[in-house]
Short mmCIF file of C-alpha atoms in Angstrom, two decimals:
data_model
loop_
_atom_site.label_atom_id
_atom_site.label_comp_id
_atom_site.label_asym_id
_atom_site.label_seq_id
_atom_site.Cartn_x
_atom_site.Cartn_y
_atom_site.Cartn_z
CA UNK A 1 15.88 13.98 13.81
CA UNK A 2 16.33 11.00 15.92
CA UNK A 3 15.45 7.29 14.71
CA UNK A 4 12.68 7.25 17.26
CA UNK A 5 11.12 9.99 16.21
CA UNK A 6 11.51 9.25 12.46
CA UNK A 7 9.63 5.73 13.54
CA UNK A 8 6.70 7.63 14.95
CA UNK A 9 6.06 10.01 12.11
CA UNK A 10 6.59 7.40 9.72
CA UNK A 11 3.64 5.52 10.76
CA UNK A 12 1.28 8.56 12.12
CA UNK A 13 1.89 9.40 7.84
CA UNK A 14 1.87 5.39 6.79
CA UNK A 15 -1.97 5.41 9.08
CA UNK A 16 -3.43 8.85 7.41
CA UNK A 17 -2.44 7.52 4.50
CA UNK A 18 -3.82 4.08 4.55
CA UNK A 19 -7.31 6.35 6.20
CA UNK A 20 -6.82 8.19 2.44
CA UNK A 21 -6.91 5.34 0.47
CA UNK A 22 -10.13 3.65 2.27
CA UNK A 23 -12.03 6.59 2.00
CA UNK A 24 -10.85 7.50 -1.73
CA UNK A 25 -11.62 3.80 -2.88
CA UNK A 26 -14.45 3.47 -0.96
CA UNK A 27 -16.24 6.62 -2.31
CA UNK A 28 -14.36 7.84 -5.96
CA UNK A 29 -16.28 5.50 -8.04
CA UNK A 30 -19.64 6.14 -7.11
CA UNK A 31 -19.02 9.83 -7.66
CA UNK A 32 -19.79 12.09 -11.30
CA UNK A 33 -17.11 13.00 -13.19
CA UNK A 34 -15.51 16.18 -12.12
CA UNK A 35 -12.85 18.23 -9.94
CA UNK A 36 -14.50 16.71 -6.54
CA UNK A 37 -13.91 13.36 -7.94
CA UNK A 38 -10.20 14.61 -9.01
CA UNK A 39 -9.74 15.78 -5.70
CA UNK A 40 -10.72 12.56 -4.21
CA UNK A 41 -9.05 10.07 -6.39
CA UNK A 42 -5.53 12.46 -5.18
CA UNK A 43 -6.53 12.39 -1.23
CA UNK A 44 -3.58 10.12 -0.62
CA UNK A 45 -1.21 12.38 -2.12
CA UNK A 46 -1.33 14.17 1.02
CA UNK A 47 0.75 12.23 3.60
CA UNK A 48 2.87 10.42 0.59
CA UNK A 49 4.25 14.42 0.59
CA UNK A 50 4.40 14.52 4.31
CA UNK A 51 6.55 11.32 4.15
CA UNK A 52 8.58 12.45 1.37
CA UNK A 53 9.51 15.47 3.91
CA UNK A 54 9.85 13.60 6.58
CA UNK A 55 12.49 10.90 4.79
CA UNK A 56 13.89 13.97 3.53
CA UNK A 57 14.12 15.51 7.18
CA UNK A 58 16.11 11.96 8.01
CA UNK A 59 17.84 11.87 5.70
CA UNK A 60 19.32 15.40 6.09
CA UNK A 61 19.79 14.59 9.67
CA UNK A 62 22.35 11.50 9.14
CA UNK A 63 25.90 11.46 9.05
CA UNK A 64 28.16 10.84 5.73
CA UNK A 65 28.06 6.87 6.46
CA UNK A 66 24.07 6.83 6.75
CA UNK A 67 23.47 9.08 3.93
CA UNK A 68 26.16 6.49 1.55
CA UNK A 69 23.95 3.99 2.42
CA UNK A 70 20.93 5.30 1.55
CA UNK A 71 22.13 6.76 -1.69
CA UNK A 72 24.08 3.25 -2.20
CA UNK A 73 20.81 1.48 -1.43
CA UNK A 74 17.96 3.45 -3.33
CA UNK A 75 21.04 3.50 -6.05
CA UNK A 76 20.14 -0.39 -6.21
CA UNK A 77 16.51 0.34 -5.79
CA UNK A 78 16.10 2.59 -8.73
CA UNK A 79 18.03 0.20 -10.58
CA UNK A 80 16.17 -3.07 -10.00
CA UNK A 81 12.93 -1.61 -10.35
CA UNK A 82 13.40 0.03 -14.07
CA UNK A 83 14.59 -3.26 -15.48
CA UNK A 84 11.87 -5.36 -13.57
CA UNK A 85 9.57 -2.58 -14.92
CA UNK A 86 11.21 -2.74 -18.44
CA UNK A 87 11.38 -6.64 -18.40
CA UNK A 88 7.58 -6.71 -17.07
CA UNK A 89 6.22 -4.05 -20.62
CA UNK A 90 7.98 -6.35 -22.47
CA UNK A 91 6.28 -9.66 -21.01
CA UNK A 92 3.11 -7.40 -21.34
CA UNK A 93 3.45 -7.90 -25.07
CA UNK A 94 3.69 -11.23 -24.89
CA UNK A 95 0.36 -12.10 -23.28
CA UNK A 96 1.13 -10.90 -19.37
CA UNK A 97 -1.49 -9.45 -17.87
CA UNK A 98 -1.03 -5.43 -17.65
CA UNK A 99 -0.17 -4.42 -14.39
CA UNK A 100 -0.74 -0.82 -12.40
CA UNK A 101 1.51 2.28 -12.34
CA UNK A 102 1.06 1.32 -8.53
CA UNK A 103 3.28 -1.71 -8.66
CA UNK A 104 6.11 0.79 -9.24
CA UNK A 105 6.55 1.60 -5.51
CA UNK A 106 6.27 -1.61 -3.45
CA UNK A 107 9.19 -2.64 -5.87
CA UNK A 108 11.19 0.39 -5.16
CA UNK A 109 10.24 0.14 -1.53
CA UNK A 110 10.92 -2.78 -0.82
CA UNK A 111 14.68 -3.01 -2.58
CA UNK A 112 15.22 -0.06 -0.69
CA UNK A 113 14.59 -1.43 2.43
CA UNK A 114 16.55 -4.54 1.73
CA UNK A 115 19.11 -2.74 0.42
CA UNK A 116 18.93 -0.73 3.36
CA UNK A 117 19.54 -3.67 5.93
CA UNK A 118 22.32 -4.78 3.76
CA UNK A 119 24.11 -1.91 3.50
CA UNK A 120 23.97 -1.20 7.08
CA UNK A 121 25.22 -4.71 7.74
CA UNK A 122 28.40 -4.20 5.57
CA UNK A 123 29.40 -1.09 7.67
CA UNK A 124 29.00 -1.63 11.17
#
């Protein structure tokens, strides 16, 4: 899979899923209890597995040198989020407001793409 391509179905996913969210916030609360309400609150699940295929696609697609970077860099990701995770339940404790399960991923993400850019600007 080329880069371009990647790109595009990267943000046709990153668009359905922001769609998902609006329409799951936007209508979940004000419905009863139940497995519509279940099946609402998960609606964004959808493209977050379509992306997880499609990174997987890429990933699969790369040479030795792209896929060591990416394992390098979500190596650092992984890392960095469990002990600002860990080191944020502990502040919890001590008065810190508690903070979403969904703080979890823009960490990850975001190391990952940093790591990313740094790890493809150590091996040109």
């Amino acid at each position: 899979m080329s880069v371009k391509r990647f790109l595009v179905e990267f943000a046709v996913i990153m668009l359905a899923y922001m769609l998902c969210v609006v329409i799951s916030s936007a209508y979940v609360s004000s419905m009863s209890d139940g497995a519509a309400k279940i099946a609402l609150a998960l609606l964004p699940v959808i493209p977050m597995i379509a992306m997880a295929v499609t990174i997987i696609r890429r990933l699969n697609a790369m040479d030795e040198m792209g896929r060591k970077i990416q394992l390098d860099a979500l190596a650092v990701a992984f890392v960095c989020t469990a002990l600002t995770t860990f080191s944020y339940g502990f502040l919890e404790t001590a008065g810190f407001p508690r903070l979403s399960a969904f703080m979890v991923w823009p960490i990850m993400g975001g190391v990952w793409c940093v790591a990313t850019i740094i790890g493809t600007r150590r091996y040109p």
